[in-house]
PDB file of C-alpha atoms in Angstrom:
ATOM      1  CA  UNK A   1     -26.002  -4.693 -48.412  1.00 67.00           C
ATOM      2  CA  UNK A   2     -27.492  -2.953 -51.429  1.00 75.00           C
ATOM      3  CA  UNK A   3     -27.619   1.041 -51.568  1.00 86.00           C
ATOM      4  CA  UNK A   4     -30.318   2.068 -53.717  1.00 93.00           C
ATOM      5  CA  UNK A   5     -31.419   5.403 -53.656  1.00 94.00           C
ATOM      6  CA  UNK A   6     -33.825   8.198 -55.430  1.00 95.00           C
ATOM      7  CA  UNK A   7     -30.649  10.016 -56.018  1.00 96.00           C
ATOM      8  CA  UNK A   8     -28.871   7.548 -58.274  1.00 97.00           C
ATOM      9  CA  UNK A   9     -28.771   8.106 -61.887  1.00 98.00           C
ATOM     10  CA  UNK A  10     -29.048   4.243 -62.694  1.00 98.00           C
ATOM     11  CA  UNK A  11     -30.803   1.268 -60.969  1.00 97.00           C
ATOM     12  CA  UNK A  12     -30.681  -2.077 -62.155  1.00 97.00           C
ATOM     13  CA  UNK A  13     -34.385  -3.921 -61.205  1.00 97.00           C
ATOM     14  CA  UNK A  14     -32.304  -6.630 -59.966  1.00 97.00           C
ATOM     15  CA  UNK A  15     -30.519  -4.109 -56.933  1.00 97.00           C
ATOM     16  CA  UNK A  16     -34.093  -3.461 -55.999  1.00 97.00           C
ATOM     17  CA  UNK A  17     -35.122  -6.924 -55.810  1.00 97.00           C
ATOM     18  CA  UNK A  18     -32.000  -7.870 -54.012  1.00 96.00           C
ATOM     19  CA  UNK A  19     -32.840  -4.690 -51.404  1.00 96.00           C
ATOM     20  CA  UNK A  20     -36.479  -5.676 -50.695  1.00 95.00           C
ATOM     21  CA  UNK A  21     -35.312  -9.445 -49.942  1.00 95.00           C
ATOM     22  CA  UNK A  22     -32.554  -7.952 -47.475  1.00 93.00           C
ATOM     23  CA  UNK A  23     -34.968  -5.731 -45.775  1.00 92.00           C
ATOM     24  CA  UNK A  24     -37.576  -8.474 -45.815  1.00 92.00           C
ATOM     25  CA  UNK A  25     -34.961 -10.624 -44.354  1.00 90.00           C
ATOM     26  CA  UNK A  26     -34.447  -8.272 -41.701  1.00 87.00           C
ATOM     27  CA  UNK A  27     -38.064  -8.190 -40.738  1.00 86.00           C
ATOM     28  CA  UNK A  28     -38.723 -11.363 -40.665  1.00 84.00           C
ATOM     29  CA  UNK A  29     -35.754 -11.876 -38.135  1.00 81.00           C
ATOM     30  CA  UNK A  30     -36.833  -9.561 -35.655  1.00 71.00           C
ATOM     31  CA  UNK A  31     -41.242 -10.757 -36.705  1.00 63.00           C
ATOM     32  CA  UNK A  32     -39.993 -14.446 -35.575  1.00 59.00           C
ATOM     33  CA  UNK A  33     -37.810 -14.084 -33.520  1.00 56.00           C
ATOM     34  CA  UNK A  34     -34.883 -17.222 -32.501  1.00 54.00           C
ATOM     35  CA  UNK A  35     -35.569 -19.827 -33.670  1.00 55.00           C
ATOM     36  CA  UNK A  36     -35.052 -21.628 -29.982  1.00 56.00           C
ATOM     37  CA  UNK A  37     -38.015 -19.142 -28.882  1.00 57.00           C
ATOM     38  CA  UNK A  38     -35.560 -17.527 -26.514  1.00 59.00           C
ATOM     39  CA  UNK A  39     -37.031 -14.143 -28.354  1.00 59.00           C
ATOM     40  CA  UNK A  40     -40.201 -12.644 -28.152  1.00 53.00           C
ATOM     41  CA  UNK A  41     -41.330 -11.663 -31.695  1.00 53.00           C
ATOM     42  CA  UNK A  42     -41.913  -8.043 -32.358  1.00 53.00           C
ATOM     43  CA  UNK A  43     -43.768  -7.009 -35.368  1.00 53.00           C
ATOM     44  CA  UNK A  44     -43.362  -3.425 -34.233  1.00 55.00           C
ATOM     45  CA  UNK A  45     -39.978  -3.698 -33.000  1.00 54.00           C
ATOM     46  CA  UNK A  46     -38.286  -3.595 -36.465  1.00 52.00           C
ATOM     47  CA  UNK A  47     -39.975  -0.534 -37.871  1.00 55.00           C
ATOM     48  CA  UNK A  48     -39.034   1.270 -34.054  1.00 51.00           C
ATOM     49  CA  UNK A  49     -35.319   0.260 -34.530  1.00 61.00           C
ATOM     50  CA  UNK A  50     -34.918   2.023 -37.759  1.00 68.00           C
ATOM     51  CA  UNK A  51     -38.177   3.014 -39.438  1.00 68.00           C
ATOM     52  CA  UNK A  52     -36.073   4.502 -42.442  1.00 79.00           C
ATOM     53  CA  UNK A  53     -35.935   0.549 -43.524  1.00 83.00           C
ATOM     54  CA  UNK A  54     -39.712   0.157 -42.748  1.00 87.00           C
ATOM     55  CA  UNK A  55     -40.310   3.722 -45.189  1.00 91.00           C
ATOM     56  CA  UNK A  56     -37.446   2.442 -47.741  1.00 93.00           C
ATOM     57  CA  UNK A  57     -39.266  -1.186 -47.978  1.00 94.00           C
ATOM     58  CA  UNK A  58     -42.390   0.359 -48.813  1.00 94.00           C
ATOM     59  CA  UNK A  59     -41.377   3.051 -51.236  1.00 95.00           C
ATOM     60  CA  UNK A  60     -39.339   0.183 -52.658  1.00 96.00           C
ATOM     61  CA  UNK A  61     -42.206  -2.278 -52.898  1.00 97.00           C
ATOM     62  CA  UNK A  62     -44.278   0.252 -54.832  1.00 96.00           C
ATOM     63  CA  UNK A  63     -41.447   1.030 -57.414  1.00 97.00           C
ATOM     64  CA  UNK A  64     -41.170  -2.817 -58.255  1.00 97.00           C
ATOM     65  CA  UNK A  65     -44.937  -3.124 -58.423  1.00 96.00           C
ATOM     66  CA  UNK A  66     -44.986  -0.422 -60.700  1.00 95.00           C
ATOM     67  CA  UNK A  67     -41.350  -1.526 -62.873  1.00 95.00           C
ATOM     68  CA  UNK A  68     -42.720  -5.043 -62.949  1.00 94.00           C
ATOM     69  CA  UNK A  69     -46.218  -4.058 -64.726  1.00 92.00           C
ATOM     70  CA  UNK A  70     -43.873  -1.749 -67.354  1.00 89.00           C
ATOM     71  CA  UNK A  71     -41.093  -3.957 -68.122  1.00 92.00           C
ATOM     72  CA  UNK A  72     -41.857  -7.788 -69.103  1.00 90.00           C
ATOM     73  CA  UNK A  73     -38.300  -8.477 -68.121  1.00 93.00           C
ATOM     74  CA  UNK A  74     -38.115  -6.903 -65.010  1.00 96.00           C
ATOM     75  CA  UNK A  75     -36.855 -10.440 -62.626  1.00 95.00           C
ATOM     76  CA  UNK A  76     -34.112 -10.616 -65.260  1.00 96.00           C
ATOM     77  CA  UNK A  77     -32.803  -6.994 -64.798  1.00 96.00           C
ATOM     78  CA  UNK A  78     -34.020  -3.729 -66.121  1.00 96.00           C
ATOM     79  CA  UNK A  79     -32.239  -0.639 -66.209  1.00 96.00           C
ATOM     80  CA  UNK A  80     -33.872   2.249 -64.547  1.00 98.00           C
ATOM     81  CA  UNK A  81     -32.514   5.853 -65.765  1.00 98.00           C
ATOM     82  CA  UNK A  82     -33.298   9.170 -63.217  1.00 98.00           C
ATOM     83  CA  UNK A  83     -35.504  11.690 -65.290  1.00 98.00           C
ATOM     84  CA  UNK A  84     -32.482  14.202 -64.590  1.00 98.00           C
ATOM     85  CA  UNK A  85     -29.626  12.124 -66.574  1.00 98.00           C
ATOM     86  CA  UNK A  86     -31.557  10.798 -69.425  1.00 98.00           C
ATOM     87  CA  UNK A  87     -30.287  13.280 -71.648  1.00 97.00           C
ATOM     88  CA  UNK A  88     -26.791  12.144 -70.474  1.00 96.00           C
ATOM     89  CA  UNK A  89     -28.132   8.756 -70.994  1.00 97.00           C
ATOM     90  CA  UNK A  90     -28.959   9.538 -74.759  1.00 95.00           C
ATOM     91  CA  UNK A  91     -25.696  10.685 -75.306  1.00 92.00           C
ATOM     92  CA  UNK A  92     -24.341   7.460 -74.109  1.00 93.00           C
ATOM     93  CA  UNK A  93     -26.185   5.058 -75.552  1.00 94.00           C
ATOM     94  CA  UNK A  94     -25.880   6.750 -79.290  1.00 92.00           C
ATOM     95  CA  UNK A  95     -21.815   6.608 -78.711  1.00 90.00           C
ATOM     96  CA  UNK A  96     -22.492   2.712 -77.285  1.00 92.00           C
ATOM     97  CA  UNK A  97     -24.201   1.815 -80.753  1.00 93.00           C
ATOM     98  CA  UNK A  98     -22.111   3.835 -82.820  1.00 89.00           C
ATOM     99  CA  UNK A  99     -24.579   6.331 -83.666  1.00 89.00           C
ATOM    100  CA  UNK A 100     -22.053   8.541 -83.229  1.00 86.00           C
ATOM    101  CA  UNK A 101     -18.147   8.652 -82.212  1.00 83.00           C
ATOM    102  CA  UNK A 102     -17.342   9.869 -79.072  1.00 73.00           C
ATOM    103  CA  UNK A 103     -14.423  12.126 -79.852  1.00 78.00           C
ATOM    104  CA  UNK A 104     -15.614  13.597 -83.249  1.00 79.00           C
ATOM    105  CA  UNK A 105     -15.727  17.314 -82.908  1.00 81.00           C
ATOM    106  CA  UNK A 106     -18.219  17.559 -85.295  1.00 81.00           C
ATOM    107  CA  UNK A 107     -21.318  16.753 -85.849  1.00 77.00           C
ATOM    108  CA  UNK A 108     -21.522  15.572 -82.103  1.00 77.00           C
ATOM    109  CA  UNK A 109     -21.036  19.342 -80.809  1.00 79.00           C
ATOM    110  CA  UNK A 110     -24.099  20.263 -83.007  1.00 85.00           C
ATOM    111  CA  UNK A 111     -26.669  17.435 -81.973  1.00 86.00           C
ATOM    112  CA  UNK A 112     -29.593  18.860 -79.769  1.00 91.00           C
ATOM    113  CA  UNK A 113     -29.126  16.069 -77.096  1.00 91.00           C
ATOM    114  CA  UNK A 114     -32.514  17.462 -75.083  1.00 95.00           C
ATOM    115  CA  UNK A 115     -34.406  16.475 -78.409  1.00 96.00           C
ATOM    116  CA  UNK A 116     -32.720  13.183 -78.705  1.00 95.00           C
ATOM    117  CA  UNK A 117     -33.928  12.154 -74.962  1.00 96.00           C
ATOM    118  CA  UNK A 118     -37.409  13.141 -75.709  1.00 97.00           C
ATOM    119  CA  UNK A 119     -37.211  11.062 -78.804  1.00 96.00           C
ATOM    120  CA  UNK A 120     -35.916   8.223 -77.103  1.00 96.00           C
ATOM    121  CA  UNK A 121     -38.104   9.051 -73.994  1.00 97.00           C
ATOM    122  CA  UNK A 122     -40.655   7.531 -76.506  1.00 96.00           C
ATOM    123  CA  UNK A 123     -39.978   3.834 -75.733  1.00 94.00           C
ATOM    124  CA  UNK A 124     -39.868   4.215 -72.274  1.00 95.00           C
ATOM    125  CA  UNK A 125     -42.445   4.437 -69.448  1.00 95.00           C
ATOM    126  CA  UNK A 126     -42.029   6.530 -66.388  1.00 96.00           C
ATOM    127  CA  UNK A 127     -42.200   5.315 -62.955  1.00 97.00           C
ATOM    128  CA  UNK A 128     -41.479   7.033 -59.706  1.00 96.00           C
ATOM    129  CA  UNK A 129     -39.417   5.950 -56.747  1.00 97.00           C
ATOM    130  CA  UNK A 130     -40.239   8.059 -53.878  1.00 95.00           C
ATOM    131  CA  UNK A 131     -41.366  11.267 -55.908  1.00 96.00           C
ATOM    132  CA  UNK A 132     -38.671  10.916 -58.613  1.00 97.00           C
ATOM    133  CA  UNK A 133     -39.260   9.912 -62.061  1.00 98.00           C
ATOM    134  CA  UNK A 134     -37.287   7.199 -63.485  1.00 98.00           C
ATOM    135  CA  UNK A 135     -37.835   5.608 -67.126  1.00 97.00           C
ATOM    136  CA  UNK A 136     -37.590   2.183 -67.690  1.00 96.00           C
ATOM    137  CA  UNK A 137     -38.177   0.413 -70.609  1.00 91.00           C
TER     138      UNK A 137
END
């Protein structure tokens, strides 16, 4: 099972598609019912048994509509970075591309990260996942 959350710094597009298929999957199981017809099918019965799937399917549904009319490559995996690490993000990415070296004392210490986000914020879009903002790009 995939966890995905509002509360994670970092999604990968791919975790969310994997999620809806799962909860689909789950659904659909309890919507048909056996396949022998020894079940009734219950359309409601799957949102009564937990409707935190039925609530996470939709909010998750509307975050891929959104990702997938942002990001071209969104099937193929996207990353997805909470509004509230991007500036960790920055600093990550910069010492990933050798911007800048991760243990230098100086001039990492002196680098207005917050500055460098919004700069980068630049080529990415927002979307929200249940009232948080992610950027994607």
């Amino acid at each position: 099972m995939t966890n995905i959350s509002n509360s994670d710094d970092i999604i990968d597009s791919r975790d969310i598609i994997a999620r809806i298929e799962e909860l689909e999957a789950e659904r659909d199981s309890h919507v048909l019912g056996a396949p022998d017809g020894s079940e009734t099918p219950d359309p409601e019965g799957w949102a009564g048994d937990n409707p935190e799937d039925s609530d996470e399917l939709d909010a998750l549904y509307a975050l891929a509509k959104e990702g997938a009319d942002y990001a071209a490559d969104w099937q193929h995996g996207e990353t997805l970075i909470r509004d509230s690490y991007f500036r960790h993000y920055a600093q990550e990415l910069a010492e990933d591309i050798g911007a800048i070296q991760a243990n230098a004392p100086w001039p990492v210490y002196c680098i207005d990260w917050d500055q460098a986000a919004r700069d980068l914020k630049m080529d990415y879009g927002a979307v929200d996942f249940a009232g948080v903002t992610y950027w994607v790009r």
